[in-house]
């Protein structure tokens, strides 16, 4: 391509570099008649004049503001266009988009906090919701123990969008379930009975507030309730022997669905 000067006009490549617009975009605007170069060299190369550049500058600005090409053509070429009104309308759309982006940023901040801390509640809120026996270091310890698992990610996603009132509802569901387990044990409910299987299903439903729980995972959880000193102490405080009794209920329900509790494994990718 022959060398040209600003006085003769600018080539497509020069305009592309000067305005930071792709050559493809300039060709497209030429094809649709939005911004055509006024000159051509004897060899047929397009050349943009100073007025052409002024129009291109306006197109670039309006495009950055979010106007579509048809709207830009309307603003540039229709003498009856109320340009300030058109720009105010675009500004209102941009303001709405900014508000939306701020909301998305706030949501991302909550998601990050939830992945890092688990609960997005103050210590006072945790104590009020989960009771005086609640360990405020529990979420941190859980993050250290389970932070690289699928279930922690699922838990964090739920936690990020959950309000204190919704956490209260979860805590109330758990408390009602634990009361029902204690009462069922007192009543002599036996593993494999309809009443026992109903409680096992109810446990899975309540636990879904944290993350989806398959039957195999529930078997592993029941085993942990019995073997982990902290969990065992919690359930045995409701009724002595409750942790072991509940594990038997879970194992019996699993067998009824073709699962051998002895070989059940935690389904990490579920």
mmCIF file of C-alpha atoms in Angstrom:
data_model
loop_
_atom_site.group_PDB
_atom_site.id
_atom_site.type_symbol
_atom_site.label_atom_id
_atom_site.label_comp_id
_atom_site.label_asym_id
_atom_site.label_seq_id
_atom_site.Cartn_x
_atom_site.Cartn_y
_atom_site.Cartn_z
ATOM 1 C CA UNK A 1 0.000 0.000 0.000
ATOM 2 C CA UNK A 2 1.486 3.425 -0.921
ATOM 3 C CA UNK A 3 2.527 5.767 1.852
ATOM 4 C CA UNK A 4 0.040 8.567 2.476
ATOM 5 C CA UNK A 5 0.044 11.687 4.615
ATOM 6 C CA UNK A 6 -2.638 13.188 6.796
ATOM 7 C CA UNK A 7 -3.076 15.931 4.203
ATOM 8 C CA UNK A 8 -3.948 13.387 1.534
ATOM 9 C CA UNK A 9 -6.088 11.330 3.855
ATOM 10 C CA UNK A 10 -5.574 8.351 6.086
ATOM 11 C CA UNK A 11 -5.638 4.740 5.011
ATOM 12 C CA UNK A 12 -7.825 2.148 6.673
ATOM 13 C CA UNK A 13 -4.852 0.805 8.590
ATOM 14 C CA UNK A 14 -3.860 4.255 9.822
ATOM 15 C CA UNK A 15 -7.405 5.037 10.949
ATOM 16 C CA UNK A 16 -7.618 1.649 12.668
ATOM 17 C CA UNK A 17 -4.445 2.409 14.658
ATOM 18 C CA UNK A 18 -5.428 5.988 15.435
ATOM 19 C CA UNK A 19 -8.960 5.231 16.661
ATOM 20 C CA UNK A 20 -8.267 1.740 18.056
ATOM 21 C CA UNK A 21 -10.945 0.298 15.781
ATOM 22 C CA UNK A 22 -10.469 -2.936 13.875
ATOM 23 C CA UNK A 23 -10.028 -2.828 10.117
ATOM 24 C CA UNK A 24 -12.902 -5.276 9.899
ATOM 25 C CA UNK A 25 -15.194 -2.820 11.717
ATOM 26 C CA UNK A 26 -14.165 0.013 9.388
ATOM 27 C CA UNK A 27 -14.874 -2.154 6.363
ATOM 28 C CA UNK A 28 -18.267 -3.099 7.806
ATOM 29 C CA UNK A 29 -19.202 0.516 8.497
ATOM 30 C CA UNK A 30 -18.198 1.339 4.934
ATOM 31 C CA UNK A 31 -20.311 -1.509 3.518
ATOM 32 C CA UNK A 32 -23.446 -0.450 5.412
ATOM 33 C CA UNK A 33 -22.921 3.221 4.595
ATOM 34 C CA UNK A 34 -22.377 4.327 8.170
ATOM 35 C CA UNK A 35 -18.881 5.744 7.643
ATOM 36 C CA UNK A 36 -17.525 5.706 4.118
ATOM 37 C CA UNK A 37 -14.086 7.117 3.185
ATOM 38 C CA UNK A 38 -14.445 10.121 0.914
ATOM 39 C CA UNK A 39 -11.318 9.504 -1.161
ATOM 40 C CA UNK A 40 -9.593 6.700 -2.962
ATOM 41 C CA UNK A 41 -6.113 6.468 -4.363
ATOM 42 C CA UNK A 42 -5.558 5.744 -8.069
ATOM 43 C CA UNK A 43 -4.903 2.183 -6.988
ATOM 44 C CA UNK A 44 -8.314 2.016 -5.314
ATOM 45 C CA UNK A 45 -7.262 2.229 -1.668
ATOM 46 C CA UNK A 46 -9.707 3.953 0.672
ATOM 47 C CA UNK A 47 -8.650 7.248 2.238
ATOM 48 C CA UNK A 48 -10.411 8.971 5.109
ATOM 49 C CA UNK A 49 -10.521 12.758 5.202
ATOM 50 C CA UNK A 50 -10.689 15.027 8.257
ATOM 51 C CA UNK A 51 -14.529 15.177 8.140
ATOM 52 C CA UNK A 52 -14.554 11.390 7.796
ATOM 53 C CA UNK A 53 -12.422 11.135 10.933
ATOM 54 C CA UNK A 54 -14.732 13.475 12.841
ATOM 55 C CA UNK A 55 -17.671 11.227 11.983
ATOM 56 C CA UNK A 56 -15.697 8.141 12.975
ATOM 57 C CA UNK A 57 -14.790 9.724 16.301
ATOM 58 C CA UNK A 58 -18.475 10.272 17.025
ATOM 59 C CA UNK A 59 -19.295 6.698 16.010
ATOM 60 C CA UNK A 60 -16.632 5.341 18.350
ATOM 61 C CA UNK A 61 -17.912 7.475 21.232
ATOM 62 C CA UNK A 62 -21.537 6.503 20.687
ATOM 63 C CA UNK A 63 -20.596 2.850 20.333
ATOM 64 C CA UNK A 64 -18.700 3.018 23.640
ATOM 65 C CA UNK A 65 -21.879 4.432 25.177
ATOM 66 C CA UNK A 66 -23.700 1.322 24.063
ATOM 67 C CA UNK A 67 -25.658 2.625 21.088
ATOM 68 C CA UNK A 68 -26.280 0.155 18.303
ATOM 69 C CA UNK A 69 -25.202 0.977 14.777
ATOM 70 C CA UNK A 70 -28.753 1.729 13.615
ATOM 71 C CA UNK A 71 -29.221 4.125 16.521
ATOM 72 C CA UNK A 72 -25.869 5.768 15.778
ATOM 73 C CA UNK A 73 -26.894 6.293 12.154
ATOM 74 C CA UNK A 74 -30.147 7.821 13.365
ATOM 75 C CA UNK A 75 -28.357 10.213 15.714
ATOM 76 C CA UNK A 76 -25.782 11.243 13.100
ATOM 77 C CA UNK A 77 -27.943 11.557 10.018
ATOM 78 C CA UNK A 78 -31.447 12.557 11.097
ATOM 79 C CA UNK A 79 -31.481 16.335 11.470
ATOM 80 C CA UNK A 80 -34.687 16.099 13.483
ATOM 81 C CA UNK A 81 -33.083 13.849 16.082
ATOM 82 C CA UNK A 82 -33.085 15.216 19.616
ATOM 83 C CA UNK A 83 -29.496 14.194 20.348
ATOM 84 C CA UNK A 84 -29.520 15.208 24.044
ATOM 85 C CA UNK A 85 -32.691 13.191 24.582
ATOM 86 C CA UNK A 86 -31.186 10.168 22.842
ATOM 87 C CA UNK A 87 -28.045 10.435 24.944
ATOM 88 C CA UNK A 88 -30.050 10.873 28.162
ATOM 89 C CA UNK A 89 -31.971 7.704 27.354
ATOM 90 C CA UNK A 90 -28.691 5.880 26.783
ATOM 91 C CA UNK A 91 -27.307 7.294 30.011
ATOM 92 C CA UNK A 92 -30.311 5.913 31.899
ATOM 93 C CA UNK A 93 -29.634 2.481 30.411
ATOM 94 C CA UNK A 94 -25.973 2.718 31.398
ATOM 95 C CA UNK A 95 -26.935 3.745 34.940
ATOM 96 C CA UNK A 96 -29.227 0.717 35.193
ATOM 97 C CA UNK A 97 -26.434 -1.498 33.894
ATOM 98 C CA UNK A 98 -24.024 -0.040 36.459
ATOM 99 C CA UNK A 99 -26.510 -0.780 39.252
ATOM 100 C CA UNK A 100 -26.829 -4.335 37.980
ATOM 101 C CA UNK A 101 -23.055 -4.745 37.847
ATOM 102 C CA UNK A 102 -22.787 -3.437 41.402
ATOM 103 C CA UNK A 103 -25.335 -6.015 42.498
ATOM 104 C CA UNK A 104 -23.374 -8.742 40.713
ATOM 105 C CA UNK A 105 -20.158 -7.544 42.379
ATOM 106 C CA UNK A 106 -21.832 -7.649 45.786
ATOM 107 C CA UNK A 107 -23.068 -11.155 45.034
ATOM 108 C CA UNK A 108 -19.569 -12.237 44.058
ATOM 109 C CA UNK A 109 -18.207 -10.765 47.294
ATOM 110 C CA UNK A 110 -20.743 -12.806 49.275
ATOM 111 C CA UNK A 111 -19.858 -15.928 47.291
ATOM 112 C CA UNK A 112 -16.143 -15.405 47.970
ATOM 113 C CA UNK A 113 -16.824 -14.854 51.689
ATOM 114 C CA UNK A 114 -19.039 -17.936 51.813
ATOM 115 C CA UNK A 115 -16.376 -20.123 50.200
ATOM 116 C CA UNK A 116 -13.773 -18.789 52.628
ATOM 117 C CA UNK A 117 -15.826 -18.656 55.834
ATOM 118 C CA UNK A 118 -18.930 -20.813 55.334
ATOM 119 C CA UNK A 119 -21.406 -18.790 57.365
ATOM 120 C CA UNK A 120 -22.041 -15.132 56.548
ATOM 121 C CA UNK A 121 -23.361 -14.423 60.032
ATOM 122 C CA UNK A 122 -21.918 -12.469 62.926
ATOM 123 C CA UNK A 123 -20.926 -14.338 66.065
ATOM 124 C CA UNK A 124 -23.981 -12.849 67.789
ATOM 125 C CA UNK A 125 -26.298 -14.002 64.989
ATOM 126 C CA UNK A 126 -24.819 -17.506 65.089
ATOM 127 C CA UNK A 127 -25.355 -17.762 68.846
ATOM 128 C CA UNK A 128 -28.929 -16.478 68.547
ATOM 129 C CA UNK A 129 -29.813 -18.873 65.725
ATOM 130 C CA UNK A 130 -27.942 -22.040 66.670
ATOM 131 C CA UNK A 131 -28.111 -21.727 70.449
ATOM 132 C CA UNK A 132 -25.630 -21.147 73.281
ATOM 133 C CA UNK A 133 -23.868 -24.443 72.623
ATOM 134 C CA UNK A 134 -22.845 -23.327 69.149
ATOM 135 C CA UNK A 135 -19.103 -23.282 68.480
ATOM 136 C CA UNK A 136 -18.256 -20.086 66.534
ATOM 137 C CA UNK A 137 -15.045 -21.732 65.344
ATOM 138 C CA UNK A 138 -17.059 -24.552 63.764
ATOM 139 C CA UNK A 139 -17.328 -22.985 60.280
ATOM 140 C CA UNK A 140 -13.580 -22.293 60.180
ATOM 141 C CA UNK A 141 -12.808 -25.842 61.257
ATOM 142 C CA UNK A 142 -15.240 -27.194 58.668
ATOM 143 C CA UNK A 143 -13.547 -25.077 55.986
ATOM 144 C CA UNK A 144 -10.176 -26.482 56.948
ATOM 145 C CA UNK A 145 -11.519 -30.031 56.869
ATOM 146 C CA UNK A 146 -13.855 -29.964 53.884
ATOM 147 C CA UNK A 147 -12.905 -26.826 51.918
ATOM 148 C CA UNK A 148 -11.641 -28.730 48.879
ATOM 149 C CA UNK A 149 -14.754 -30.880 48.482
ATOM 150 C CA UNK A 150 -17.743 -30.582 46.165
ATOM 151 C CA UNK A 151 -20.037 -30.513 49.190
ATOM 152 C CA UNK A 152 -18.293 -27.470 50.660
ATOM 153 C CA UNK A 153 -18.783 -25.617 47.373
ATOM 154 C CA UNK A 154 -22.452 -26.554 47.348
ATOM 155 C CA UNK A 155 -22.787 -25.468 50.966
ATOM 156 C CA UNK A 156 -21.051 -22.153 50.224
ATOM 157 C CA UNK A 157 -23.380 -21.451 47.296
ATOM 158 C CA UNK A 158 -26.403 -21.925 49.549
ATOM 159 C CA UNK A 159 -24.836 -19.910 52.339
ATOM 160 C CA UNK A 160 -24.038 -16.967 50.038
ATOM 161 C CA UNK A 161 -27.710 -16.368 49.277
ATOM 162 C CA UNK A 162 -29.160 -17.259 52.676
ATOM 163 C CA UNK A 163 -30.467 -14.609 55.076
ATOM 164 C CA UNK A 164 -30.361 -14.863 58.883
ATOM 165 C CA UNK A 165 -34.094 -15.587 58.792
ATOM 166 C CA UNK A 166 -33.535 -18.452 56.374
ATOM 167 C CA UNK A 167 -30.749 -19.832 58.561
ATOM 168 C CA UNK A 168 -33.171 -19.659 61.483
ATOM 169 C CA UNK A 169 -35.635 -21.762 59.489
ATOM 170 C CA UNK A 170 -32.870 -24.322 58.827
ATOM 171 C CA UNK A 171 -31.958 -24.423 62.522
ATOM 172 C CA UNK A 172 -35.624 -24.872 63.436
ATOM 173 C CA UNK A 173 -35.934 -27.786 60.987
ATOM 174 C CA UNK A 174 -32.865 -29.443 62.488
ATOM 175 C CA UNK A 175 -34.176 -28.951 66.033
ATOM 176 C CA UNK A 176 -37.561 -30.459 65.115
ATOM 177 C CA UNK A 177 -35.843 -33.431 63.489
ATOM 178 C CA UNK A 178 -33.667 -34.056 66.529
ATOM 179 C CA UNK A 179 -36.701 -33.896 68.831
ATOM 180 C CA UNK A 180 -38.486 -36.355 66.565
ATOM 181 C CA UNK A 181 -35.495 -38.710 66.689
ATOM 182 C CA UNK A 182 -35.408 -38.599 70.474
ATOM 183 C CA UNK A 183 -39.143 -39.233 70.734
ATOM 184 C CA UNK A 184 -38.935 -42.097 68.220
ATOM 185 C CA UNK A 185 -36.133 -43.728 70.194
ATOM 186 C CA UNK A 186 -38.189 -43.403 73.382
ATOM 187 C CA UNK A 187 -41.137 -44.993 71.577
ATOM 188 C CA UNK A 188 -39.040 -48.000 70.572
ATOM 189 C CA UNK A 189 -39.014 -47.365 66.815
ATOM 190 C CA UNK A 190 -36.975 -50.138 65.216
ATOM 191 C CA UNK A 191 -34.669 -50.042 62.162
ATOM 192 C CA UNK A 192 -36.433 -50.891 58.914
ATOM 193 C CA UNK A 193 -39.897 -49.964 60.177
ATOM 194 C CA UNK A 194 -42.004 -47.443 58.231
ATOM 195 C CA UNK A 195 -41.563 -44.922 61.046
ATOM 196 C CA UNK A 196 -37.788 -45.378 60.984
ATOM 197 C CA UNK A 197 -37.569 -45.079 57.208
ATOM 198 C CA UNK A 198 -39.652 -41.905 57.339
ATOM 199 C CA UNK A 199 -37.194 -40.376 59.793
ATOM 200 C CA UNK A 200 -34.261 -41.354 57.577
ATOM 201 C CA UNK A 201 -35.898 -39.652 54.596
ATOM 202 C CA UNK A 202 -36.687 -36.616 56.704
ATOM 203 C CA UNK A 203 -33.020 -36.439 57.714
ATOM 204 C CA UNK A 204 -31.982 -36.382 54.049
ATOM 205 C CA UNK A 205 -34.497 -33.640 53.286
ATOM 206 C CA UNK A 206 -33.362 -31.473 56.186
ATOM 207 C CA UNK A 207 -29.713 -32.054 55.351
ATOM 208 C CA UNK A 208 -30.329 -30.883 51.771
ATOM 209 C CA UNK A 209 -30.300 -27.370 53.240
ATOM 210 C CA UNK A 210 -26.517 -27.801 53.329
ATOM 211 C CA UNK A 211 -25.873 -29.923 50.228
ATOM 212 C CA UNK A 212 -27.513 -32.840 48.366
ATOM 213 C CA UNK A 213 -27.190 -36.066 50.340
ATOM 214 C CA UNK A 214 -27.332 -39.430 48.584
ATOM 215 C CA UNK A 215 -28.202 -42.619 50.472
ATOM 216 C CA UNK A 216 -24.599 -43.812 50.350
ATOM 217 C CA UNK A 217 -23.420 -40.463 51.690
ATOM 218 C CA UNK A 218 -26.057 -40.681 54.423
ATOM 219 C CA UNK A 219 -24.627 -44.051 55.476
ATOM 220 C CA UNK A 220 -21.182 -42.446 55.766
ATOM 221 C CA UNK A 221 -22.684 -39.561 57.719
ATOM 222 C CA UNK A 222 -24.463 -41.927 60.115
ATOM 223 C CA UNK A 223 -21.188 -43.720 60.659
ATOM 224 C CA UNK A 224 -19.491 -40.400 61.426
ATOM 225 C CA UNK A 225 -22.250 -39.463 63.904
ATOM 226 C CA UNK A 226 -21.387 -42.597 65.849
ATOM 227 C CA UNK A 227 -17.589 -42.538 65.565
ATOM 228 C CA UNK A 228 -16.722 -38.835 65.752
ATOM 229 C CA UNK A 229 -16.512 -37.783 69.437
ATOM 230 C CA UNK A 230 -18.058 -34.376 68.802
ATOM 231 C CA UNK A 231 -21.039 -35.650 66.827
ATOM 232 C CA UNK A 232 -21.534 -38.617 69.126
ATOM 233 C CA UNK A 233 -21.600 -36.332 72.164
ATOM 234 C CA UNK A 234 -24.134 -34.057 70.495
ATOM 235 C CA UNK A 235 -26.571 -36.837 69.609
ATOM 236 C CA UNK A 236 -26.067 -38.780 72.818
ATOM 237 C CA UNK A 237 -26.897 -35.590 74.721
ATOM 238 C CA UNK A 238 -30.340 -35.745 73.098
ATOM 239 C CA UNK A 239 -30.755 -39.383 74.170
ATOM 240 C CA UNK A 240 -28.034 -41.745 75.372
ATOM 241 C CA UNK A 241 -27.180 -44.095 72.502
ATOM 242 C CA UNK A 242 -29.005 -41.990 69.900
ATOM 243 C CA UNK A 243 -26.011 -41.808 67.541
ATOM 244 C CA UNK A 244 -25.730 -45.599 67.326
ATOM 245 C CA UNK A 245 -29.506 -46.068 67.128
ATOM 246 C CA UNK A 246 -29.771 -43.598 64.262
ATOM 247 C CA UNK A 247 -26.916 -45.263 62.383
ATOM 248 C CA UNK A 248 -28.842 -48.541 62.554
ATOM 249 C CA UNK A 249 -31.899 -46.777 61.099
ATOM 250 C CA UNK A 250 -29.857 -45.382 58.228
ATOM 251 C CA UNK A 251 -28.157 -48.707 57.521
ATOM 252 C CA UNK A 252 -31.491 -50.547 57.408
ATOM 253 C CA UNK A 253 -32.972 -47.988 55.015
ATOM 254 C CA UNK A 254 -29.899 -48.250 52.801
ATOM 255 C CA UNK A 255 -30.190 -52.049 52.626
ATOM 256 C CA UNK A 256 -33.821 -51.666 51.566
ATOM 257 C CA UNK A 257 -32.516 -49.695 48.572
ATOM 258 C CA UNK A 258 -29.859 -52.235 47.647
ATOM 259 C CA UNK A 259 -26.934 -50.512 49.369
ATOM 260 C CA UNK A 260 -24.509 -52.475 51.548
ATOM 261 C CA UNK A 261 -23.596 -50.150 54.438
ATOM 262 C CA UNK A 262 -20.280 -51.931 54.852
ATOM 263 C CA UNK A 263 -19.128 -50.820 51.388
ATOM 264 C CA UNK A 264 -20.907 -47.449 51.143
ATOM 265 C CA UNK A 265 -18.597 -44.603 50.125
ATOM 266 C CA UNK A 266 -18.835 -40.823 50.051
ATOM 267 C CA UNK A 267 -19.857 -39.755 46.565
ATOM 268 C CA UNK A 268 -17.559 -36.770 46.091
ATOM 269 C CA UNK A 269 -18.672 -35.940 42.556
ATOM 270 C CA UNK A 270 -22.392 -36.007 43.217
#
